[in-house]
CSV table of C-alpha atoms and ligand atoms in Angstrom, one decimal:
chain,number,residue,atom,x,y,z
A,1474,UNK,CA,30.6,-0.5,-4.1
A,1475,UNK,CA,28.8,-2.2,-7.0
A,1476,UNK,CA,27.8,-0.3,-10.4
A,1477,UNK,CA,24.7,-1.5,-11.7
A,1478,UNK,CA,23.5,-0.2,-15.4
A,1479,UNK,CA,20.0,-0.1,-15.9
A,1480,UNK,CA,18.0,0.0,-19.5
A,1481,UNK,CA,14.6,0.9,-18.0
A,1482,UNK,CA,12.0,0.4,-15.1
A,1483,UNK,CA,11.6,-3.4,-15.6
A,1484,UNK,CA,15.5,-4.2,-15.6
A,1485,UNK,CA,15.7,-1.8,-12.5
A,1486,UNK,CA,12.5,-3.9,-10.6
A,1487,UNK,CA,14.0,-7.0,-11.5
A,1488,UNK,CA,17.7,-6.5,-10.0
A,1489,UNK,CA,16.2,-4.2,-6.9
A,1490,UNK,CA,14.3,-7.2,-5.9
A,1491,UNK,CA,17.3,-9.6,-6.1
A,1492,UNK,CA,19.6,-6.8,-4.2
A,1493,UNK,CA,16.5,-6.3,-1.5
A,1494,UNK,CA,16.7,-10.1,-1.1
A,1495,UNK,CA,20.3,-10.3,-0.2
A,1496,UNK,CA,20.1,-7.5,2.1
A,1497,UNK,CA,22.3,-5.0,0.0
A,1498,UNK,CA,22.0,-1.4,1.4
A,1499,UNK,CA,21.8,1.6,-0.9
A,1500,UNK,CA,25.1,2.6,0.4
A,1501,UNK,CA,26.7,-0.3,-1.6
A,1502,UNK,CA,25.3,0.3,-4.7
A,1503,UNK,CA,25.7,2.9,-7.5
A,1504,UNK,CA,22.7,3.1,-10.4
A,1505,UNK,CA,23.7,4.3,-13.8
A,1506,UNK,CA,21.7,4.5,-16.9
A,1507,UNK,CA,22.5,2.6,-19.8
A,1508,UNK,CA,23.1,4.8,-22.7
A,1509,UNK,CA,24.4,2.3,-25.2
A,1510,UNK,CA,28.0,3.1,-24.0
A,1511,UNK,CA,30.8,1.0,-22.8
A,1512,UNK,CA,32.4,1.6,-19.3
A,1513,UNK,CA,35.5,3.0,-19.1
A,1514,UNK,CA,36.6,1.3,-16.0
A,1515,UNK,CA,34.6,-1.6,-17.3
A,1516,UNK,CA,33.3,-2.4,-13.3
A,1517,UNK,CA,29.8,-2.7,-14.0
A,1518,UNK,CA,28.4,-5.9,-13.1
A,1519,UNK,CA,24.9,-7.9,-12.3
A,1520,UNK,CA,24.6,-8.0,-8.8
A,1521,UNK,CA,26.5,-10.7,-6.3
A,1522,UNK,CA,24.7,-13.7,-7.1
A,1523,UNK,CA,26.1,-15.4,-4.2
A,1524,UNK,CA,24.5,-13.1,-2.2
A,1525,UNK,CA,21.5,-13.4,-3.9
A,1526,UNK,CA,18.5,-15.7,-2.6
A,1527,UNK,CA,15.1,-15.9,-4.3
A,1528,UNK,CA,12.3,-14.5,-2.1
A,1529,UNK,CA,9.2,-12.4,-2.4
A,1530,UNK,CA,8.4,-9.3,-0.2
A,1531,UNK,CA,5.7,-6.6,-0.4
A,1532,UNK,CA,5.7,-3.2,-1.1
A,1533,UNK,CA,2.7,-0.7,-1.6
A,1534,UNK,CA,1.2,-0.9,-5.0
A,1535,UNK,CA,1.5,3.1,-4.7
A,1536,UNK,CA,5.0,2.6,-5.0
A,1537,UNK,CA,5.3,0.5,-8.3
A,1538,UNK,CA,3.0,2.9,-9.8
A,1539,UNK,CA,5.4,6.0,-8.6
A,1540,UNK,CA,8.4,4.3,-9.6
A,1541,UNK,CA,7.4,3.3,-12.8
A,1542,UNK,CA,6.6,6.7,-13.7
A,1543,UNK,CA,9.6,8.5,-12.1
A,1544,UNK,CA,11.9,5.6,-13.9
A,1545,UNK,CA,10.7,7.9,-17.1
A,1546,UNK,CA,12.5,11.0,-15.1
A,1547,UNK,CA,15.9,12.5,-16.6
A,1548,UNK,CA,17.6,12.9,-13.2
A,1549,UNK,CA,20.3,10.3,-13.3
A,1550,UNK,CA,20.0,9.7,-9.6
A,1551,UNK,CA,16.5,8.5,-9.8
A,1552,UNK,CA,17.4,4.7,-9.7
A,1553,UNK,CA,19.4,5.6,-6.7
A,1554,UNK,CA,16.6,7.4,-5.2
A,1555,UNK,CA,13.8,4.4,-5.9
A,1556,UNK,CA,16.3,2.1,-4.2
A,1557,UNK,CA,16.8,3.8,-1.3
A,1558,UNK,CA,12.8,4.2,-0.9
A,1559,UNK,CA,12.4,0.6,-1.2
A,1560,UNK,CA,15.0,-0.3,1.1
A,1561,UNK,CA,13.8,2.3,3.8
A,1562,UNK,CA,10.3,0.7,3.0
A,1563,UNK,CA,11.1,-2.9,3.6
A,1564,UNK,CA,13.8,-2.1,6.5
A,1565,UNK,CA,12.6,0.8,8.3
A,1566,UNK,CA,9.1,2.3,7.9
A,1567,UNK,CA,6.8,0.3,5.7
A,1568,UNK,CA,4.4,3.0,5.7
A,1569,UNK,CA,7.3,5.6,4.5
A,1570,UNK,CA,5.1,6.9,1.6
A,1571,UNK,CA,2.7,8.4,3.8
A,1572,UNK,CA,5.2,11.0,5.4
A,1573,UNK,CA,4.9,13.8,2.9
A,1574,UNK,CA,7.4,15.8,4.6
A,1575,UNK,CA,10.2,13.0,4.5
A,1576,UNK,CA,12.6,14.0,2.0
A,1577,UNK,CA,12.9,11.4,-0.3
A,1578,UNK,CA,9.2,10.8,-0.5
A,1579,UNK,CA,8.9,14.6,-1.5
A,1580,UNK,CA,11.4,14.4,-4.3
A,1581,UNK,CA,10.1,11.1,-5.5
A,1582,UNK,CA,6.1,12.7,-5.7
A,1583,UNK,CA,7.9,16.0,-7.1
A,1584,UNK,CA,9.5,13.7,-9.6
A,1585,UNK,CA,6.5,11.9,-10.5
A,1586,UNK,CA,4.2,15.0,-11.0
A,1587,UNK,CA,6.8,16.2,-13.5
A,1588,UNK,CA,7.2,13.6,-15.6
A,1589,UNK,CA,3.2,13.2,-15.7
A,1590,UNK,CA,3.2,16.9,-16.8
A,1591,UNK,CA,5.8,16.0,-19.5
A,1592,UNK,CA,3.4,13.2,-20.9
A,1593,UNK,CA,0.6,15.5,-20.7
A,1594,UNK,CA,2.7,18.0,-22.7
A,1595,UNK,CA,3.8,15.5,-25.4
A,1596,UNK,CA,0.2,14.4,-25.9
A,1597,UNK,CA,-1.0,17.7,-26.6
A,1598,UNK,CA,2.0,19.1,-28.6
A,1599,UNK,CA,3.2,16.7,-30.7
A,1600,UNK,CA,2.4,17.7,-34.4
A,1601,UNK,CA,3.0,15.3,-37.4
A,1602,UNK,CA,3.9,16.5,-40.8
A,1603,UNK,CA,3.2,14.2,-43.9
A,1604,UNK,CA,6.0,12.4,-46.2
A,1605,UNK,CA,5.2,10.7,-49.2
A,1606,UNK,CA,7.5,8.0,-49.9
A,1607,UNK,CA,7.0,5.2,-52.7
A,1608,UNK,CA,3.3,6.6,-52.9
A,1609,UNK,CA,3.1,5.8,-49.2
A,1610,UNK,CA,2.1,8.2,-46.7
A,1611,UNK,CA,4.2,8.5,-43.4
A,1612,UNK,CA,3.5,11.3,-40.8
A,1613,UNK,CA,6.7,12.2,-39.1
A,1614,UNK,CA,6.9,14.9,-35.8
A,1615,UNK,CA,9.9,16.3,-33.8
A,1616,UNK,CA,9.4,16.9,-30.2
A,1617,UNK,CA,12.0,17.6,-27.4
A,1618,UNK,CA,10.6,16.2,-24.0
A,1619,UNK,CA,11.8,17.2,-20.8
A,1620,UNK,CA,12.0,13.7,-19.7
A,1621,UNK,CA,12.9,10.5,-21.3
A,1622,UNK,CA,9.4,9.8,-21.7
A,1623,UNK,CA,8.8,8.3,-25.2
A,1624,UNK,CA,8.0,4.8,-24.0
A,1625,UNK,CA,5.7,5.8,-21.8
A,1626,UNK,CA,3.8,8.1,-24.4
A,1627,UNK,CA,4.2,6.1,-27.4
A,1628,UNK,CA,1.2,3.6,-26.8
A,1629,UNK,CA,-1.3,6.3,-26.7
A,1630,UNK,CA,-0.6,7.7,-30.0
A,1631,UNK,CA,-0.2,4.3,-31.4
A,1632,UNK,CA,-4.1,4.0,-30.2
A,1633,UNK,CA,-4.8,7.3,-31.4
A,1634,UNK,CA,-3.5,7.0,-34.6
A,1635,UNK,CA,-3.4,3.2,-35.1
A,1636,UNK,CA,-4.5,3.7,-38.8
A,1637,UNK,CA,-1.2,5.8,-39.9
A,1638,UNK,CA,2.3,4.9,-40.3
A,1639,UNK,CA,4.2,7.7,-38.1
A,1640,UNK,CA,7.6,8.5,-36.3
A,1641,UNK,CA,8.0,10.6,-33.7
A,1642,UNK,CA,11.6,11.8,-33.5
A,1643,UNK,CA,13.1,13.4,-30.4
A,1644,UNK,CA,16.9,14.0,-29.1
A,1645,UNK,CA,16.9,10.7,-26.6
A,1646,UNK,CA,15.2,8.4,-29.1
A,1647,UNK,CA,12.7,7.7,-31.8
A,1648,UNK,CA,9.7,5.8,-32.1
A,1649,UNK,CA,7.9,4.2,-35.4
A,1650,UNK,CA,4.3,2.7,-35.7
A,1651,UNK,CA,3.9,1.0,-38.8
A,1652,UNK,CA,0.1,0.0,-38.1
A,1653,UNK,CA,1.1,-3.1,-36.1
A,1654,UNK,CA,4.0,-2.5,-33.6
A,1655,UNK,CA,6.3,0.4,-32.3
A,1656,UNK,CA,9.8,0.3,-32.7
A,1657,UNK,CA,12.4,2.2,-31.0
A,1658,UNK,CA,15.4,3.9,-32.7
A,1659,UNK,CA,17.9,6.4,-32.1
A,1660,UNK,CA,17.6,10.1,-31.1
A,1661,UNK,CA,17.8,13.0,-33.5
A,1662,UNK,CA,18.7,16.5,-33.4
A,1663,UNK,CA,16.6,19.1,-34.5
A,1664,UNK,CA,18.4,19.8,-37.6
A,1665,UNK,CA,17.8,16.2,-38.7
A,1666,UNK,CA,13.8,16.2,-38.5
A,1667,UNK,CA,12.1,17.1,-41.6
A,1668,UNK,CA,10.6,20.6,-42.5
A,1669,UNK,CA,7.7,20.0,-44.9
A,1670,UNK,CA,5.6,23.5,-46.0
A,1671,UNK,CA,3.0,21.3,-47.8
A,1672,UNK,CA,2.1,19.6,-44.5
A,1673,UNK,CA,2.3,22.8,-42.3
A,1674,UNK,CA,0.2,24.7,-45.0
A,1675,UNK,CA,-2.6,21.9,-44.3
A,1676,UNK,CA,-2.2,22.2,-40.6
A,1677,UNK,CA,-2.6,25.6,-40.6
A,1678,UNK,CA,-5.6,25.5,-42.6
A,1679,UNK,CA,-7.2,22.8,-40.4
A,1680,UNK,CA,-6.1,25.0,-37.3
A,1681,UNK,CA,-7.9,27.8,-38.9
A,1682,UNK,CA,-11.0,25.7,-39.5
A,1683,UNK,CA,-11.5,24.3,-36.2
A,1684,UNK,CA,-10.1,27.2,-34.4
A,1685,UNK,CA,-12.8,28.1,-31.7
A,1686,UNK,CA,-12.4,31.6,-30.5
A,1687,UNK,CA,-14.4,31.0,-27.1
A,1688,UNK,CA,-11.8,28.7,-26.0
A,1689,UNK,CA,-8.7,30.6,-26.4
A,1690,UNK,CA,-6.7,30.7,-23.2
A,1691,UNK,CA,-3.8,32.9,-24.2
A,1692,UNK,CA,-2.5,32.6,-20.3
A,1693,UNK,CA,-3.1,28.8,-20.0
A,1694,UNK,CA,-1.4,28.5,-23.4
A,1695,UNK,CA,1.7,30.4,-22.7
A,1696,UNK,CA,1.9,28.3,-19.5
A,1697,UNK,CA,1.4,24.8,-20.9
A,1698,UNK,CA,3.1,25.3,-24.2
A,1699,UNK,CA,6.8,26.7,-23.3
A,1700,UNK,CA,8.1,29.1,-25.7
A,1701,UNK,CA,10.4,26.6,-26.9
A,1702,UNK,CA,7.5,24.3,-28.4
A,1703,UNK,CA,6.0,27.2,-30.2
A,1704,UNK,CA,8.2,26.9,-33.2
A,1705,UNK,CA,7.7,23.4,-33.7
A,1706,UNK,CA,3.9,24.2,-34.0
A,1707,UNK,CA,2.9,25.2,-37.3
A,1708,UNK,CA,-0.1,27.3,-36.6
A,1709,UNK,CA,2.0,29.3,-34.1
A,1710,UNK,CA,2.7,32.0,-36.8
A,1711,UNK,CA,-1.4,32.5,-37.2
A,1712,UNK,CA,-2.2,32.3,-33.4
A,1713,UNK,CA,-1.8,36.1,-33.3
A,1714,UNK,CA,-4.1,36.5,-36.4
A,1715,UNK,CA,-6.5,34.1,-34.8
A,1716,UNK,CA,-6.4,35.7,-31.5
A,1717,UNK,CA,-7.0,39.6,-32.7
A,1718,UNK,CA,-10.3,38.0,-34.7
A,1719,UNK,CA,-11.6,36.3,-31.8
A,1720,UNK,CA,-14.2,39.0,-30.6
A,1721,UNK,CA,-15.5,39.5,-34.0
A,1722,UNK,CA,-15.9,35.5,-34.3
A,1723,UNK,CA,-17.4,35.2,-31.2
A,1724,UNK,CA,-20.2,38.1,-32.0
A,1725,UNK,CA,-20.7,35.9,-35.1
A,1726,UNK,CA,-21.2,32.8,-33.2
A,1727,UNK,CA,-23.7,34.5,-31.0
A,1728,UNK,CA,-25.3,35.8,-33.9
A,1729,UNK,CA,-25.7,32.1,-35.1
A,1730,UNK,CA,-26.7,30.8,-31.8
A,1731,UNK,CA,-23.9,28.2,-31.7
A,1732,UNK,CA,-21.2,27.7,-28.7
A,1733,UNK,CA,-20.9,29.4,-25.8
A,1734,UNK,CA,-23.0,32.6,-26.5
A,1735,UNK,CA,-22.3,35.4,-24.0
A,1736,UNK,CA,-20.3,33.7,-21.8
A,1737,UNK,CA,-17.7,33.1,-24.4
A,1738,UNK,CA,-16.9,36.9,-24.1
A,1739,UNK,CA,-16.4,36.5,-20.1
A,1740,UNK,CA,-14.0,33.6,-21.1
A,1741,UNK,CA,-11.9,35.8,-23.0
A,1742,UNK,CA,-11.6,39.0,-21.0
A,1743,UNK,CA,-11.1,36.9,-17.8
A,1744,UNK,CA,-8.1,34.9,-19.8
A,1745,UNK,CA,-6.5,38.5,-20.8
A,1746,UNK,CA,-6.7,39.7,-17.0
A,1747,UNK,CA,-5.9,36.4,-14.9
A,1748,UNK,CA,-6.1,32.4,-15.4
A,1749,UNK,CA,-9.6,30.8,-14.5
A,1750,UNK,CA,-9.8,29.6,-11.3
A,1751,UNK,CA,-12.8,26.8,-10.0
A,1752,UNK,CA,-14.7,30.1,-8.8
A,1753,UNK,CA,-14.3,32.1,-11.7
A,1754,UNK,CA,-15.3,29.2,-13.8
A,1755,UNK,CA,-18.5,28.6,-11.5
A,1756,UNK,CA,-19.5,32.0,-11.7
A,1757,UNK,CA,-18.9,32.2,-15.7
A,1758,UNK,CA,-20.9,29.1,-16.0
A,1759,UNK,CA,-23.7,30.5,-13.9
A,1760,UNK,CA,-24.8,32.2,-17.0
A,1761,UNK,CA,-24.2,29.9,-19.8
A,1762,UNK,CA,-26.6,29.3,-22.3
A,1763,UNK,CA,-24.6,27.3,-24.7
A,1764,UNK,CA,-27.6,24.9,-25.3
A,1765,UNK,CA,-31.3,25.2,-24.4
A,1766,UNK,CA,-31.2,23.4,-21.2
A,1767,UNK,CA,-30.7,26.7,-19.2
A,1768,UNK,CA,-34.1,27.7,-20.0
A,1769,UNK,CA,-36.0,24.9,-17.6
A,1770,UNK,CA,-33.4,24.7,-15.5
A,1771,UNK,CA,-33.2,26.4,-11.9
A,1772,UNK,CA,-29.7,27.4,-11.8
A,1773,UNK,CA,-26.2,25.7,-13.2
A,1774,UNK,CA,-25.0,23.0,-10.8
A,1775,UNK,CA,-21.7,23.4,-10.9
A,1776,UNK,CA,-18.4,20.8,-9.5
A,1777,UNK,CA,-17.8,20.9,-6.0
A,1778,UNK,CA,-14.8,20.0,-3.9
A,1779,UNK,CA,-11.1,21.2,-3.1
A,1780,UNK,CA,-8.6,22.3,-6.0
A,1781,UNK,CA,-6.0,20.0,-4.6
A,1782,UNK,CA,-8.7,17.0,-5.0
A,1783,UNK,CA,-6.7,13.8,-5.9
A,1784,UNK,CA,-9.8,12.1,-6.9
A,1785,UNK,CA,-12.5,13.5,-9.4
A,1786,UNK,CA,-16.2,11.8,-9.6
A,1787,UNK,CA,-17.8,12.8,-13.0
A,1788,UNK,CA,-21.9,12.2,-13.1
A,1789,UNK,CA,-24.3,12.9,-15.7
A,1790,UNK,CA,-26.2,15.8,-14.9
A,1791,UNK,CA,-27.9,17.3,-11.8
A,1792,UNK,CA,-31.2,15.8,-10.7
A,1793,UNK,CA,-34.3,17.5,-9.4
A,1794,UNK,CA,-33.1,18.3,-6.0
A,1795,UNK,CA,-29.3,19.4,-7.3
A,1796,UNK,CA,-31.4,21.8,-9.6
A,1797,UNK,CA,-33.0,23.4,-6.6
A,1798,UNK,CA,-29.9,23.3,-4.0
A,1799,UNK,CA,-27.6,24.1,-6.7
A,1800,UNK,CA,-25.1,21.3,-5.5
A,1801,UNK,CA,-24.3,18.1,-7.3
A,1802,UNK,CA,-25.2,14.6,-5.8
A,1803,UNK,CA,-27.4,16.0,-2.8
A,1804,UNK,CA,-30.4,14.1,-3.8
A,1805,UNK,CA,-31.4,10.3,-3.8
A,1806,UNK,CA,-28.6,9.2,-6.1
A,1807,UNK,CA,-26.3,11.6,-3.7
A,1808,UNK,CA,-27.5,9.6,-0.8
A,1809,UNK,CA,-26.4,6.6,-2.5
A,1810,UNK,CA,-23.2,7.6,-3.1
A,1811,UNK,CA,-22.3,8.9,0.1
A,1812,UNK,CA,-23.1,5.5,1.4
A,1813,UNK,CA,-20.7,4.2,-1.1
A,1814,UNK,CA,-18.3,6.7,-0.4
A,1815,UNK,CA,-18.1,6.1,3.1
A,1816,UNK,CA,-18.0,1.9,3.1
A,1817,UNK,CA,-15.0,2.7,0.9
A,1818,UNK,CA,-13.2,4.6,3.4
A,1819,UNK,CA,-13.5,8.3,1.4
A,1820,UNK,CA,-14.0,11.4,2.6
A,1821,UNK,CA,-16.1,13.4,0.4
A,1822,UNK,CA,-15.0,16.9,1.6
A,1823,UNK,CA,-11.7,15.6,-0.1
A,1824,UNK,CA,-13.0,14.7,-3.4
A,1825,UNK,CA,-14.1,17.1,-6.3
A,1826,UNK,CA,-17.6,16.3,-7.4
A,1827,UNK,CA,-19.2,17.5,-10.7
A,1828,UNK,CA,-21.2,16.6,-13.9
A,1829,UNK,CA,-20.8,16.1,-17.3
A,1830,UNK,CA,-23.9,18.2,-17.9
A,1831,UNK,CA,-24.3,21.3,-15.8
A,1832,UNK,CA,-28.2,22.0,-16.2
A,1833,UNK,CA,-31.2,19.8,-15.2
A,1834,UNK,CA,-32.8,18.2,-18.1
A,1835,UNK,CA,-36.6,17.0,-17.4
A,1836,UNK,CA,-39.7,16.9,-18.6
A,1837,UNK,CA,-42.8,17.8,-16.3
A,1838,UNK,CA,-45.4,15.3,-15.7
A,1839,UNK,CA,-48.6,15.9,-13.5
A,1840,UNK,CA,-48.6,13.3,-10.6
A,1841,UNK,CA,-51.7,13.3,-8.1
A,1842,UNK,CA,-50.1,12.1,-5.3
A,1843,UNK,CA,-46.9,14.0,-5.2
A,1844,UNK,CA,-46.4,16.5,-2.3
A,1845,UNK,CA,-42.9,17.2,-3.2
A,1846,UNK,CA,-42.0,21.2,-2.6
A,1847,UNK,CA,-38.8,20.4,-4.9
A,1848,UNK,CA,-40.5,21.3,-8.0
A,1849,UNK,CA,-41.4,24.7,-9.3
A,1850,UNK,CA,-45.5,23.9,-8.8
A,1851,UNK,CA,-46.7,21.5,-6.3
A,1852,UNK,CA,-48.4,18.5,-8.0
A,1853,UNK,CA,-46.1,18.3,-10.7
A,1854,UNK,CA,-43.2,15.9,-11.3
A,1855,UNK,CA,-40.0,16.7,-12.9
A,1856,UNK,CA,-38.6,13.8,-14.5
A,1857,UNK,CA,-34.9,13.0,-15.5
A,1858,UNK,CA,-34.3,13.0,-19.2
A,1859,UNK,CA,-31.1,11.9,-20.4
A,1860,UNK,CA,-28.8,14.4,-22.1
A,1861,UNK,CA,-28.4,14.3,-26.0
A,1862,UNK,CA,-24.7,14.0,-27.5
A,1863,UNK,CA,-25.0,17.9,-28.3
A,1864,UNK,CA,-25.8,18.9,-24.9
A,1865,UNK,CA,-23.2,16.9,-23.9
A,1866,UNK,CA,-20.7,18.5,-26.2
A,1867,UNK,CA,-21.9,21.9,-25.3
A,1868,UNK,CA,-21.4,21.7,-21.6
A,1869,UNK,CA,-18.1,19.5,-22.1
A,1870,UNK,CA,-15.6,22.8,-21.8
A,1871,UNK,CA,-16.9,23.4,-18.8
A,1872,UNK,CA,-15.6,19.8,-17.4
A,1873,UNK,CA,-12.2,20.5,-19.6
A,1874,UNK,CA,-12.0,23.9,-17.7
A,1875,UNK,CA,-12.4,22.5,-14.3
A,1876,UNK,CA,-10.0,19.4,-14.9
A,1877,UNK,CA,-7.5,21.7,-16.1
A,1878,UNK,CA,-7.9,23.7,-12.8
A,1879,UNK,CA,-7.6,20.3,-10.6
A,1880,UNK,CA,-3.9,20.0,-10.9
A,1881,UNK,CA,-3.2,17.5,-8.5
A,1882,UNK,CA,-6.0,15.1,-9.8
A,1883,UNK,CA,-5.0,11.7,-10.3
A,1884,UNK,CA,-8.0,9.4,-10.5
A,1885,UNK,CA,-10.9,10.2,-12.8
A,1886,UNK,CA,-14.2,8.2,-11.7
A,1887,UNK,CA,-16.9,8.2,-14.4
A,1888,UNK,CA,-20.4,7.2,-12.7
A,1889,UNK,CA,-22.3,6.0,-15.6
A,1890,UNK,CA,-22.6,5.5,-19.6
A,1891,UNK,CA,-23.0,9.3,-20.0
A,1892,UNK,CA,-19.8,10.2,-18.2
A,1893,UNK,CA,-17.6,7.4,-19.5
A,1894,UNK,CA,-18.9,8.2,-23.2
A,1895,UNK,CA,-18.1,11.8,-22.7
A,1896,UNK,CA,-14.5,11.1,-21.4
A,1897,UNK,CA,-13.9,8.0,-23.9
A,1898,UNK,CA,-16.0,8.3,-26.7
A,1899,UNK,CA,-18.8,6.1,-27.7
A,1900,UNK,CA,-18.6,2.2,-27.9
A,1901,UNK,CA,-17.9,1.0,-24.4
A,1902,UNK,CA,-20.0,-1.4,-22.7
A,1903,UNK,CA,-20.2,-0.4,-18.7
A,1904,UNK,CA,-20.7,-4.4,-18.1
A,1905,UNK,CA,-17.0,-4.7,-19.9
A,1906,UNK,CA,-15.0,-2.1,-18.7
A,1907,UNK,CA,-16.5,-1.4,-15.0
A,1908,UNK,CA,-14.0,-1.5,-12.3
A,1909,UNK,CA,-10.9,-0.9,-15.1
A,1910,UNK,CA,-8.4,1.8,-15.3
A,1911,UNK,CA,-8.4,3.0,-18.7
A,1912,UNK,CA,-5.9,5.9,-20.2
A,1913,UNK,CA,-8.2,9.0,-21.3
A,1914,UNK,CA,-7.0,12.2,-23.0
A,1915,UNK,CA,-7.9,13.9,-19.2
A,1916,UNK,CA,-6.5,11.1,-16.9
A,1917,UNK,CA,-4.0,7.8,-16.9
A,1918,UNK,CA,-6.2,6.3,-14.4
A,1919,UNK,CA,-9.8,6.9,-15.6
A,1920,UNK,CA,-12.1,4.4,-13.8
A,1921,UNK,CA,-15.5,3.4,-14.8
A,1922,UNK,CA,-18.3,2.6,-12.8
A,1923,UNK,CA,-22.1,2.4,-11.8
A,1924,UNK,CA,-24.2,5.4,-11.4
A,1925,UNK,CA,-25.8,5.3,-8.4
A,1926,UNK,CA,-29.2,5.8,-10.2
A,1927,UNK,CA,-28.7,2.4,-11.5
A,1928,UNK,CA,-28.5,0.9,-8.4
A,1929,UNK,CA,-31.6,3.2,-7.2
A,1930,UNK,CA,-33.6,1.8,-10.6
A,1931,UNK,CA,-32.6,-1.7,-9.7
A,1932,UNK,CA,-35.7,-3.3,-8.3
A,1933,UNK,CA,-34.1,-6.9,-7.8
A,1934,UNK,CA,-32.4,-6.6,-4.2
A,1935,UNK,CA,-29.9,-9.3,-5.4
A,1936,UNK,CA,-28.9,-6.7,-8.4
A,1937,UNK,CA,-29.1,-4.0,-6.3
A,1938,UNK,CA,-26.8,-5.4,-3.8
A,1939,UNK,CA,-24.3,-6.6,-6.1
A,1940,UNK,CA,-23.7,-3.1,-8.1
A,1941,UNK,CA,-23.7,-1.3,-4.7
A,1942,UNK,CA,-20.9,-3.8,-3.8
A,1943,UNK,CA,-19.3,-3.2,-7.2
A,1944,UNK,CA,-19.4,0.5,-6.5
A,1945,UNK,CA,-18.0,0.4,-3.3
A,1946,UNK,CA,-15.3,-1.6,-4.8
A,1947,UNK,CA,-14.4,0.5,-7.9
A,1948,UNK,CA,-14.2,3.6,-5.1
A,1949,UNK,CA,-11.7,1.7,-3.0
A,1950,UNK,CA,-9.7,1.0,-6.1
A,1951,UNK,CA,-9.5,4.9,-6.8
A,1952,UNK,CA,-8.8,5.5,-3.1
A,1953,UNK,CA,-5.6,3.7,-4.0
A,1954,UNK,CA,-5.7,2.0,-0.5
A,1955,UNK,CA,-2.2,0.8,0.2
A,1956,UNK,CA,-2.8,-2.4,-1.3
A,1957,UNK,CA,0.2,-4.7,-0.7
A,1958,UNK,CA,1.4,-6.5,-3.7
A,1959,UNK,CA,4.2,-8.8,-4.4
A,1960,UNK,CA,7.0,-7.2,-6.0
B,3367,URA,N1,-27.5,12.5,-10.7
B,3367,URA,C1,-26.1,12.8,-11.5
B,3367,URA,O1,-25.4,12.4,-12.3
B,3367,URA,N2,-25.4,13.9,-10.7
B,3367,URA,C2,-26.1,14.5,-9.7
B,3367,URA,O2,-25.5,15.5,-9.1
B,3367,URA,C3,-27.3,14.2,-9.3
B,3367,URA,C4,-27.7,13.0,-9.9
């Protein structure tokens, strides 16, 4: 039996590749974490090089992605599990990952989900405190993740707080960003983490100011934020007061005609009783009057699809036919989308399809030749208008709420610039970023692609065909078809 000490996923991958090449069975290897400790017995060694021959073989890309995530799990047996699965894919069952009932595959996918959830929590609940040293500002946070996710999440913080000097301390390890690079160091216990009243006061004031009572979701907060995190959050001790004051503030918002209006009250009632579901959100959204678009629209067009959808398609807003039927993407753009989905081998009934804005924004023009029955008055044509930033902002909480219900969602496909901007912020050029996975606050795998209407609007045949092919290719990427790659 060989004992192999592993530092991280890349290290595991390199050694696993050579062990597979030398036909080393999982029963001959014991993988252990390198915690910076010397072995008591001194029997760890590199794989037996005499049995190693350089060769390449192919494994599903999906495995690499799962394995990379599971590498951050705390379970000491994860490297053994990963090697056993790799071995089985190579020697026994190339399509092993498709067998969801297989015990190893079940464990692997469960662990992957646990890591993803933990990373999501770290992004949401880390709170920095300011420290001034030699007239320079530093920001420090302490967090206790369930898994060893510091290196997975640190790049996210370096992008989000690029212009700050910050350190995140955790019991496993710490990470520091000096506005140029990330440096990792030892972990610290809770008692070593600084506790600065000044920053807590600042944060309390900030939190009270940004607090939106219409968005309070007590159940969700409790389930998302385990009680042990609450003590790390300076705002925790004012949440009670803020909640008590929420109904009055909602009334105030209604009076000022800002925010969600009457739907906000439903949110609060709903949250007190039971967590939101897609169906309950749909019902609440049906009376949303957060912006003026509801006035001229027939109805709210909410998202559609199964709650366990893995792929979520996000469009801009319903069109004329969607407004009449109440369903997303059933008009001309929907036909294009259906064609692209079919060509990409995706079954629409397994996807969640929705829009950033849930009401049809349009102007009405007289159209002498029109015989359409879909518009409210015959002979008049309702012309699509792009929603503005305020309308997108008003409607965005509905998508956030939909997304939080879709627990199995793995890929978020933004169809067109409005969806891309709503999720990733302004400044992205679709022509530069189309077809690439980008990490967003919603989803690690956010993919930007053409809106089907962009294909409809292309008068030039060759441009239309190219864009359609690109849309199909991007949807294929989202489908994570088992593309085989070198490992
Ligand atoms: N365009 C969109 O963005 N969404 C629809 O539902 C229909 C057309």
